[in-house]
XYZ file of C-alpha atoms in Angstrom:
628
model
C -71.962 56.560 -57.536
C -73.961 56.820 -60.738
C -75.673 53.921 -62.475
C -73.257 51.735 -64.437
C -70.151 52.791 -62.490
C -67.982 50.089 -60.960
C -65.374 52.439 -59.479
C -65.399 56.121 -58.578
C -62.288 57.822 -57.234
C -62.994 61.263 -55.738
C -60.379 63.841 -54.709
C -57.859 61.133 -53.783
C -54.721 62.293 -52.011
C -51.775 60.065 -51.089
C -48.658 61.088 -49.174
C -45.407 59.323 -48.301
C -43.417 59.790 -45.116
C -39.905 60.813 -46.179
C -37.503 61.405 -43.278
C -40.393 62.299 -40.993
C -42.035 64.763 -43.404
C -45.121 63.983 -45.544
C -44.605 64.311 -49.302
C -47.852 64.405 -51.279
C -47.603 62.489 -54.575
C -51.295 62.159 -55.457
C -52.913 65.581 -55.142
C -56.647 65.216 -55.614
C -57.221 62.743 -58.463
C -60.811 62.010 -59.527
C -62.120 59.648 -62.230
C -64.569 56.793 -62.812
C -64.578 53.325 -64.381
C -67.832 52.039 -65.891
C -69.025 48.475 -66.238
C -67.793 46.821 -69.434
C -65.559 49.803 -70.327
C -61.831 50.590 -70.296
C -60.600 53.717 -68.538
C -56.940 54.544 -69.237
C -54.830 56.579 -66.805
C -51.961 58.125 -68.792
C -48.850 59.930 -67.593
C -45.099 59.790 -67.094
C -43.255 57.897 -64.382
C -43.697 59.774 -61.126
C -47.050 61.258 -62.113
C -48.932 59.167 -59.535
C -50.527 56.519 -61.802
C -49.259 53.389 -60.080
C -49.649 54.890 -56.598
C -53.320 55.496 -57.412
C -53.719 51.846 -58.417
C -51.977 50.718 -55.215
C -54.330 52.934 -53.201
C -57.377 51.327 -54.860
C -56.045 47.867 -53.942
C -54.871 49.152 -50.517
C -51.361 47.804 -51.116
C -49.429 51.039 -50.588
C -45.906 50.768 -49.121
C -45.651 51.108 -45.355
C -44.621 54.762 -45.529
C -47.571 55.653 -47.800
C -51.034 56.670 -46.644
C -54.308 57.925 -48.110
C -54.766 61.381 -46.574
C -58.044 62.438 -48.214
C -60.730 61.446 -50.688
C -62.836 58.367 -51.336
C -62.567 55.224 -53.470
C -66.056 53.832 -53.992
C -66.320 50.338 -55.448
C -69.521 48.570 -56.451
C -69.158 44.888 -57.471
C -71.908 42.759 -58.969
C -73.703 42.515 -55.608
C -74.583 46.198 -55.948
C -73.348 47.225 -52.473
C -71.095 50.285 -52.536
C -67.898 49.986 -50.494
C -65.609 52.923 -49.723
C -62.214 51.250 -49.862
C -60.606 54.133 -47.939
C -62.708 53.281 -44.895
C -61.573 49.639 -44.872
C -58.570 48.301 -43.015
C -55.844 47.568 -45.569
C -55.420 43.996 -44.283
C -58.858 43.562 -42.791
C -61.210 40.698 -43.744
C -63.498 42.855 -45.915
C -60.565 44.221 -47.956
C -59.041 40.766 -48.348
C -62.397 39.497 -49.594
C -62.504 42.242 -52.250
C -58.867 42.043 -53.274
C -58.283 39.304 -55.811
C -61.909 38.238 -56.152
C -63.917 41.391 -56.943
C -60.973 43.564 -58.007
C -57.710 42.130 -59.388
C -54.453 43.586 -60.665
C -51.940 42.710 -63.381
C -48.490 43.995 -62.504
C -45.899 45.464 -64.852
C -43.090 42.909 -64.651
C -44.351 39.304 -64.770
C -40.992 37.703 -63.961
C -40.651 39.500 -60.625
C -44.381 39.091 -59.858
C -44.413 35.305 -60.253
C -42.771 32.932 -57.783
C -39.864 31.062 -59.404
C -40.294 28.020 -57.107
C -43.981 27.312 -57.759
C -45.557 26.073 -60.968
C -47.731 28.458 -62.944
C -50.806 26.304 -62.340
C -50.198 26.305 -58.600
C -49.935 30.102 -58.523
C -53.031 30.689 -60.647
C -54.991 28.127 -58.628
C -53.984 29.766 -55.350
C -56.308 32.722 -55.945
C -59.189 30.338 -56.508
C -58.436 28.394 -53.299
C -58.231 31.563 -51.188
C -61.425 33.222 -52.360
C -65.076 32.219 -52.179
C -65.402 30.998 -55.758
C -63.153 28.032 -55.015
C -64.752 27.085 -51.698
C -65.693 23.427 -51.544
C -64.000 22.527 -54.831
C -61.998 19.305 -54.996
C -58.381 19.229 -56.193
C -59.554 17.875 -59.546
C -62.157 20.643 -59.907
C -59.601 23.305 -58.954
C -57.196 22.028 -61.611
C -59.941 21.876 -64.239
C -60.979 25.466 -63.470
C -57.348 26.601 -63.589
C -56.685 24.891 -66.924
C -59.900 26.401 -68.291
C -58.624 29.888 -67.370
C -55.185 29.175 -68.839
C -56.908 28.200 -72.076
C -59.040 31.338 -71.890
C -55.931 33.564 -71.872
C -54.417 31.795 -74.873
C -52.126 29.024 -73.613
C -51.910 26.517 -76.483
C -51.645 23.531 -74.101
C -53.204 24.456 -70.721
C -52.686 20.962 -69.265
C -48.931 21.165 -69.872
C -48.726 24.842 -68.878
C -50.203 24.031 -65.458
C -47.021 22.152 -64.473
C -44.533 24.587 -66.030
C -42.463 27.135 -64.101
C -42.172 30.847 -65.028
C -38.526 30.546 -66.143
C -39.599 27.981 -68.761
C -41.900 30.493 -70.462
C -41.415 33.449 -72.755
C -42.287 36.969 -71.612
C -45.603 36.829 -73.444
C -46.651 33.549 -71.797
C -45.611 34.843 -68.365
C -47.817 37.872 -68.905
C -50.684 35.572 -69.914
C -50.136 33.637 -66.683
C -50.431 36.916 -64.731
C -53.675 37.691 -66.562
C -55.009 34.193 -65.787
C -54.176 34.699 -62.092
C -56.079 37.988 -62.086
C -59.122 36.608 -63.930
C -59.653 33.193 -62.361
C -62.099 34.614 -59.786
C -63.911 36.587 -62.518
C -63.458 40.063 -60.942
C -65.756 42.985 -61.662
C -62.726 45.286 -62.060
C -59.328 44.494 -63.550
C -56.447 46.931 -62.949
C -53.722 46.517 -65.590
C -50.547 48.400 -64.620
C -48.366 48.784 -67.751
C -49.332 45.264 -68.957
C -47.382 45.506 -72.243
C -44.376 47.729 -71.436
C -41.731 44.990 -71.219
C -42.992 42.998 -74.215
C -41.965 42.760 -77.860
C -44.164 44.571 -80.345
C -45.879 41.430 -81.688
C -46.414 39.979 -78.189
C -47.730 43.376 -77.077
C -50.222 43.305 -79.942
C -51.359 39.810 -78.921
C -51.846 40.919 -75.286
C -53.826 44.013 -76.370
C -56.087 41.800 -78.481
C -56.425 39.270 -75.660
C -57.393 41.887 -73.048
C -60.021 43.380 -75.357
C -61.500 39.952 -76.114
C -61.556 38.964 -72.425
C -63.160 42.238 -71.442
C -65.907 41.766 -74.021
C -66.398 38.098 -73.108
C -66.460 38.545 -69.326
C -68.080 41.997 -69.303
C -65.622 43.345 -66.746
C -64.439 46.905 -66.230
C -60.738 47.630 -66.874
C -58.527 50.349 -65.389
C -55.517 50.554 -67.724
C -52.404 52.344 -66.453
C -49.863 53.143 -69.156
C -47.672 55.770 -70.799
C -48.073 54.237 -74.276
C -50.609 56.315 -76.192
C -50.722 53.681 -78.947
C -52.068 51.143 -76.442
C -54.554 53.751 -75.160
C -55.863 54.476 -78.658
C -56.499 50.770 -79.247
C -58.039 49.865 -75.889
C -59.577 52.788 -74.024
C -63.112 54.147 -73.921
C -62.261 56.976 -71.533
C -58.876 58.593 -70.853
C -57.544 60.344 -67.736
C -54.297 62.300 -68.228
C -52.288 62.706 -65.016
C -49.390 65.084 -64.420
C -47.626 65.717 -61.094
C -50.352 63.954 -59.125
C -53.252 65.833 -60.702
C -55.711 65.168 -63.510
C -54.991 67.748 -66.227
C -57.430 66.438 -68.839
C -60.009 63.669 -69.110
C -62.792 62.568 -71.410
C -63.837 60.064 -74.077
C -60.985 58.637 -76.154
C -62.355 60.368 -79.295
C -62.106 63.822 -77.710
C -58.676 63.194 -76.198
C -57.069 62.228 -79.511
C -59.025 64.430 -81.907
C -59.084 67.598 -79.818
C -56.422 67.627 -77.067
C -56.635 70.815 -75.008
C -53.976 70.719 -72.289
C -50.414 71.555 -73.299
C -49.057 68.514 -71.441
C -51.257 66.135 -73.444
C -50.271 67.853 -76.703
C -46.616 67.488 -75.725
C -47.072 63.773 -74.960
C -48.640 63.228 -78.394
C -45.793 65.106 -80.103
C -43.046 63.357 -78.136
C -43.742 59.864 -79.489
C -41.975 58.827 -82.726
C -44.228 57.459 -85.465
C -43.981 56.078 -88.997
C -45.274 59.234 -90.684
C -42.364 61.421 -89.557
C -40.536 63.481 -92.174
C -36.772 62.773 -92.488
C -35.896 66.061 -90.749
C -38.556 65.709 -88.038
C -37.427 66.411 -84.455
C -39.268 64.996 -81.482
C -40.823 67.504 -79.115
C -39.186 66.838 -75.735
C -41.278 68.043 -72.794
C -38.268 69.427 -71.017
C -34.544 69.707 -71.512
C -31.581 71.716 -70.348
C -28.910 73.770 -72.004
C -26.341 71.441 -73.461
C -22.742 72.225 -74.213
C -20.870 70.813 -77.201
C -18.418 68.177 -76.092
C -14.734 68.932 -76.559
C -13.080 66.676 -79.129
C -9.637 65.159 -78.683
C -6.846 65.866 -81.113
C -7.064 63.931 -84.367
C -10.800 63.340 -84.173
C -12.676 64.447 -87.286
C -16.308 65.558 -87.329
C -18.325 64.260 -90.275
C -21.791 65.552 -91.041
C -22.430 63.030 -93.831
C -21.915 59.246 -93.814
C -18.730 58.032 -95.495
C -19.144 55.370 -98.194
C -16.256 53.388 -96.763
C -17.476 50.908 -94.094
C -16.226 51.501 -90.577
C -17.259 47.995 -89.552
C -17.637 44.925 -91.761
C -19.172 41.785 -90.263
C -19.335 38.557 -92.245
C -20.239 34.917 -91.579
C -20.897 35.472 -87.864
C -22.301 32.379 -86.110
C -22.775 31.314 -82.501
C -24.232 27.955 -81.471
C -25.232 26.939 -77.938
C -25.467 23.260 -76.969
C -28.103 23.162 -74.250
C -27.975 19.433 -73.639
C -25.458 16.758 -74.537
C -26.584 13.611 -76.297
C -27.380 10.983 -73.661
C -25.806 7.505 -73.416
C -29.076 6.175 -74.769
C -28.702 8.090 -78.011
C -30.940 11.081 -77.295
C -30.286 14.065 -79.564
C -28.402 17.101 -78.283
C -30.394 20.322 -78.266
C -28.725 23.000 -80.376
C -29.660 26.689 -80.424
C -28.342 28.787 -83.306
C -28.309 32.149 -81.539
C -26.525 33.798 -84.483
C -26.587 32.132 -87.895
C -24.275 33.438 -90.638
C -24.904 37.130 -89.945
C -23.301 39.692 -92.263
C -23.633 43.487 -92.480
C -21.624 46.677 -92.789
C -21.843 49.989 -90.952
C -20.630 53.048 -92.831
C -18.723 55.725 -90.995
C -21.066 58.382 -89.598
C -24.329 56.460 -90.124
C -26.801 54.803 -87.778
C -27.693 51.204 -88.580
C -30.837 49.983 -86.816
C -30.943 46.330 -85.765
C -34.507 45.269 -84.988
C -36.162 42.029 -83.930
C -37.973 40.375 -81.081
C -36.428 39.015 -77.883
C -34.447 35.885 -78.692
C -33.733 36.919 -82.276
C -29.983 37.256 -81.572
C -29.576 41.051 -81.503
C -27.856 41.301 -78.122
C -25.688 38.252 -78.865
C -24.393 40.047 -81.965
C -23.574 43.137 -79.880
C -21.693 41.020 -77.320
C -19.693 39.356 -80.098
C -18.773 42.776 -81.532
C -17.439 43.872 -78.138
C -15.603 40.541 -77.626
C -17.758 39.680 -74.596
C -18.699 36.461 -76.426
C -16.494 34.471 -78.802
C -18.278 33.380 -82.003
C -17.885 29.955 -83.576
C -17.227 31.417 -87.029
C -17.006 34.792 -88.722
C -14.883 37.913 -89.059
C -15.216 41.480 -87.778
C -13.090 44.081 -89.576
C -12.785 47.579 -88.122
C -11.476 50.107 -90.671
C -10.473 53.471 -89.198
C -9.162 54.784 -92.505
C -5.518 54.147 -91.607
C -5.574 50.417 -90.932
C -7.932 47.455 -90.964
C -8.235 45.735 -87.595
C -9.374 42.120 -87.303
C -11.272 42.459 -84.015
C -11.608 38.731 -83.356
C -7.853 38.166 -83.844
C -6.715 40.770 -81.276
C -4.695 39.475 -78.334
C -5.392 40.683 -74.806
C -3.021 43.674 -74.923
C -4.158 44.847 -78.375
C -7.795 44.351 -77.417
C -7.386 46.679 -74.427
C -5.951 49.348 -76.748
C -8.832 48.826 -79.183
C -11.740 48.878 -76.713
C -12.004 52.695 -76.393
C -12.933 52.866 -80.079
C -16.026 50.706 -79.684
C -18.206 51.453 -76.659
C -21.645 50.328 -75.509
C -24.716 51.923 -73.903
C -26.751 49.310 -72.047
C -30.492 48.768 -71.857
C -31.018 49.121 -68.113
C -29.658 52.423 -66.794
C -30.084 51.260 -63.187
C -28.085 48.016 -63.148
C -25.377 49.310 -65.518
C -24.192 51.978 -63.030
C -22.480 51.073 -59.762
C -24.563 52.296 -56.792
C -21.375 52.680 -54.720
C -19.635 55.144 -57.043
C -20.279 58.836 -57.539
C -21.044 60.051 -61.054
C -17.610 61.674 -61.189
C -15.935 58.354 -60.398
C -18.129 56.515 -62.916
C -17.114 58.922 -65.696
C -13.424 58.898 -64.679
C -13.184 55.099 -64.452
C -12.671 54.443 -68.219
C -9.957 57.122 -68.327
C -8.244 55.608 -65.297
C -8.325 52.106 -66.786
C -6.739 53.313 -70.033
C -4.320 55.750 -68.331
C -5.636 58.895 -69.994
C -4.803 62.201 -68.285
C -4.180 63.335 -64.747
C -6.928 63.524 -62.120
C -7.582 67.197 -62.841
C -7.755 66.523 -66.590
C -10.129 63.611 -65.990
C -12.392 65.782 -63.814
C -12.438 68.503 -66.467
C -13.350 65.894 -69.059
C -16.120 64.547 -66.787
C -17.584 68.058 -66.491
C -17.573 68.426 -70.284
C -19.289 65.060 -70.631
C -22.032 66.013 -68.168
C -22.599 69.278 -70.005
C -22.889 67.445 -73.303
C -25.681 65.200 -71.967
C -27.634 68.053 -70.336
C -26.529 67.447 -66.738
C -24.793 70.066 -64.615
C -21.463 69.748 -62.813
C -23.316 69.447 -59.492
C -24.029 65.846 -60.525
C -20.368 64.870 -60.104
C -20.596 64.126 -56.383
C -24.039 62.507 -56.420
C -24.860 58.800 -56.644
C -26.971 57.063 -59.347
C -29.966 56.458 -57.041
C -30.587 60.213 -56.817
C -31.293 60.500 -60.559
C -34.317 59.623 -62.648
C -34.231 56.848 -65.252
C -33.683 59.280 -68.110
C -30.876 61.033 -66.275
C -29.196 57.713 -65.494
C -29.356 56.759 -69.155
C -27.679 60.068 -70.061
C -24.948 59.272 -67.548
C -24.499 55.919 -69.296
C -24.154 57.738 -72.626
C -21.610 60.149 -71.110
C -19.561 57.225 -69.786
C -19.563 55.594 -73.233
C -18.368 58.876 -74.765
C -15.535 59.289 -72.255
C -13.043 57.488 -74.521
C -14.049 59.313 -77.743
C -15.289 56.144 -79.489
C -15.729 55.806 -83.231
C -18.654 53.386 -82.875
C -21.359 53.292 -80.213
C -23.485 50.168 -79.764
C -26.815 51.252 -78.268
C -28.640 48.194 -76.893
C -32.305 49.151 -76.343
C -31.222 52.510 -74.840
C -34.746 53.936 -74.469
C -36.952 50.866 -73.980
C -37.190 51.453 -70.208
C -38.035 55.167 -70.513
C -41.246 57.171 -70.681
C -42.181 58.672 -74.028
C -41.151 62.202 -73.028
C -37.812 61.111 -71.537
C -37.316 58.885 -74.581
C -37.670 61.960 -76.799
C -34.970 63.788 -74.825
C -32.519 60.893 -75.091
C -33.169 60.294 -78.806
C -32.717 63.988 -79.616
C -29.512 63.969 -77.569
C -28.161 60.963 -79.486
C -28.902 62.617 -82.838
C -27.199 65.833 -81.732
C -24.116 63.986 -80.497
C -23.902 62.024 -83.739
C -23.945 65.232 -85.784
C -21.426 67.040 -83.572
C -18.954 64.197 -83.028
C -19.265 62.244 -86.265
C -20.286 59.157 -84.285
C -21.359 55.885 -85.853
C -24.217 53.986 -84.193
C -25.457 50.413 -84.122
C -28.912 51.031 -82.670
C -30.552 47.853 -81.324
C -34.285 48.058 -80.603
C -37.646 46.386 -80.973
C -39.535 49.694 -81.242
C -39.690 50.242 -84.995
C -40.852 53.856 -84.759
C -37.765 54.701 -82.682
C -35.539 52.998 -85.261
C -37.185 54.948 -88.090
C -36.392 58.186 -86.247
C -32.751 57.294 -85.612
C -31.480 55.102 -88.455
C -30.502 55.570 -92.097
C -30.478 51.809 -92.724
C -32.266 48.953 -90.963
C -31.383 45.274 -90.515
C -34.243 42.991 -89.432
C -33.215 39.952 -87.394
C -35.210 36.779 -86.672
C -34.180 33.310 -85.486
C -30.500 34.330 -85.455
C -30.506 35.549 -89.069
C -30.709 38.928 -90.766
C -33.794 38.336 -92.901
C -33.980 41.804 -94.474
C -31.697 44.824 -94.691
C -31.880 48.091 -96.560
C -32.473 51.846 -96.435
C -35.003 52.963 -93.855
C -37.493 54.125 -96.506
C -37.398 50.779 -98.337
C -37.891 48.710 -95.191
C -40.818 50.768 -93.913
C -42.510 51.587 -97.225
C -42.004 48.301 -99.095
C -41.080 45.454 -96.710
C -40.469 42.163 -98.505
C -40.048 39.579 -95.728
C -43.206 38.332 -93.961
C -41.530 38.795 -90.568
C -40.801 42.472 -91.291
C -44.391 42.967 -92.393
C -45.656 41.328 -89.212
C -43.504 43.624 -87.048
C -44.851 46.705 -88.815
C -48.479 45.581 -88.562
C -48.150 44.909 -84.841
C -47.179 48.484 -83.903
C -50.084 50.284 -82.172
C -50.579 53.838 -83.463
C -51.544 56.736 -81.207
C -54.364 57.379 -83.691
C -57.939 56.164 -83.242
C -58.419 56.181 -87.027
C -55.686 53.526 -87.439
C -56.714 50.622 -85.192
C -54.507 47.613 -84.691
C -55.378 44.843 -87.178
C -53.435 41.651 -86.602
C -52.834 39.178 -89.397
C -52.623 35.410 -89.001
C -48.823 35.381 -88.870
C -48.689 37.684 -85.822
C -51.244 35.553 -83.990
C -49.446 32.274 -84.778
C -45.985 33.615 -83.927
C -44.197 35.721 -86.502
C -40.677 34.927 -85.234
C -41.040 31.172 -85.858
C -39.685 30.337 -89.343
C -42.090 27.392 -89.510
C -44.915 29.917 -89.899
C -43.270 31.712 -92.846
C -44.071 30.955 -96.496
C -41.867 28.304 -98.134
C -39.980 30.952 -100.110
C -38.403 32.313 -96.916
C -37.532 29.239 -94.862
C -34.890 26.553 -94.987
C -31.263 25.969 -94.070
C -28.853 28.842 -94.686
C -27.282 26.929 -97.591
C -30.672 26.996 -99.343
C -31.178 30.740 -98.850
C -29.542 33.789 -100.370
C -29.660 37.565 -99.941
C -31.783 38.592 -102.934
C -31.096 42.135 -104.135
C -34.233 44.254 -104.575
C -32.331 47.376 -105.627
C -30.836 50.407 -103.856
C -29.202 48.257 -101.188
C -32.446 46.540 -100.190
C -31.930 42.788 -99.678
C -34.158 39.992 -98.376
C -33.195 36.467 -97.304
C -35.101 33.933 -99.397
C -34.699 30.822 -101.505
C -32.619 31.514 -104.598
C -35.275 29.974 -106.834
C -38.191 31.826 -105.235
C -40.123 34.523 -107.036
C -40.597 37.103 -104.284
C -42.234 39.766 -106.435
C -45.587 38.834 -104.898
C -44.174 39.745 -101.445
C -42.375 42.920 -102.498
C -44.909 45.747 -102.671
């Protein structure tokens, strides 16, 4: 190892035993991590990034083994240890793991125990390792609360006794970071630390990790597929494809002068705010797709119709979390949806954006009659008749459902593992009595062709497909009934950037060919800009701003919309992430907004800014100072 290096991985190879045969997934990866620096390992799912991190920690699954190479680690003591030569569960490896080298995992909810308090779990690392030896219970708690404060908990003393389910995603991720840092490791491995987070929470975590790295002087190995995060955090970048390093170097060289075609494709596959209206994402791979056969009476429209297909007005949903007690305690009321109103024109894509908890998914469930609202109306106008969706009885609702279908966020849990793809695609047709078995199978083949999957997929099960392929199967199932309106609930949030590009291009093609109308729900604003003609911004159960895509992105009026836009990390080292005070305090909390934008709904009104651009504000407020 050279001077200043904390970690050096040389010609690492990892194989998995699959049905008695070794399958090599890491094929000779080499890189280094220097003291006080961030090295980012970038690549798609299946490229070998996370397996490499597991090999460094020696926590590979039972059927995985390091077959060649070395992993040299030098902590502050200065003694070089080849991790490969250590027993995975031996005393020397246990002494290193958690104290000298720690790891933040991708999904904090599944990584934290639901039956132990956060303080107990963070403190556990300190009790196990040498730093906590001889400390009293009081000293352990004080050290734990100090670390919780270090990672940004506003009230560390209270947070110590809280459980993971009581915390937001951002606070759970901070708890994971506290657990990794409490022993002050020389190396921190962060495996996709921001993937599952909202854009503003992601920005806060990026800022936090940078500040902690500078303050503690530790080395960081960042594993991610988000090039925006890489541009804002990394000093060196290692690009991995199919278990091999295809390009590496300083972050400046990687972004200013990419050489390998795979890296260029990754950079071109990500949507961004500077895209031209006719821009098409560069998908890394894709098959030949057939045009789906339309049923009789269906009309293709290439341009949006001015007449609304769906009109939503006065939609509200209140949850009572706790009844008032016999002693007069107040009931806790959550306004999940608060007087929401919008229209969707036939043939257009309306983007609905906002952070987790803003009410987006609740609105989608109300539209599909999965949840009954307290107030409001939903009118579906097919051109021949106006249908009051909320007034439909059970029989009429069953007849209506094919016209409004949904694509879910998680492509794994939304498909039955016990059904073949053919059965999954035929199921909606069977439920609604459409066609014979042979006609249903023919339709299923057409659907698979339309989403770039061959007919050989019919007899396979969901587990044999990748995440992107499973999401395309979900889209095909939603299209089986020839819907007029598709509700897409975070359809690409769980996908790599390259697979995301394939799915987004597919959705745009299907919209053009079939005249589909989309309600596209997302928290990734760049994705919404690529897909939508109009955007509705939702916060605290309300639509706070709505208008044409250009108006929302070029001249946002609401402080929450501005905070969302500022929190997006660009895959451009010349445009670093600069967070304003609102993002740091919590942009989704109306208490942090200026007076002009907060109050009861009766005090607020949709103020028209021209060309269909509206913002929710006090009727007496002068919002010209906010409208650029």
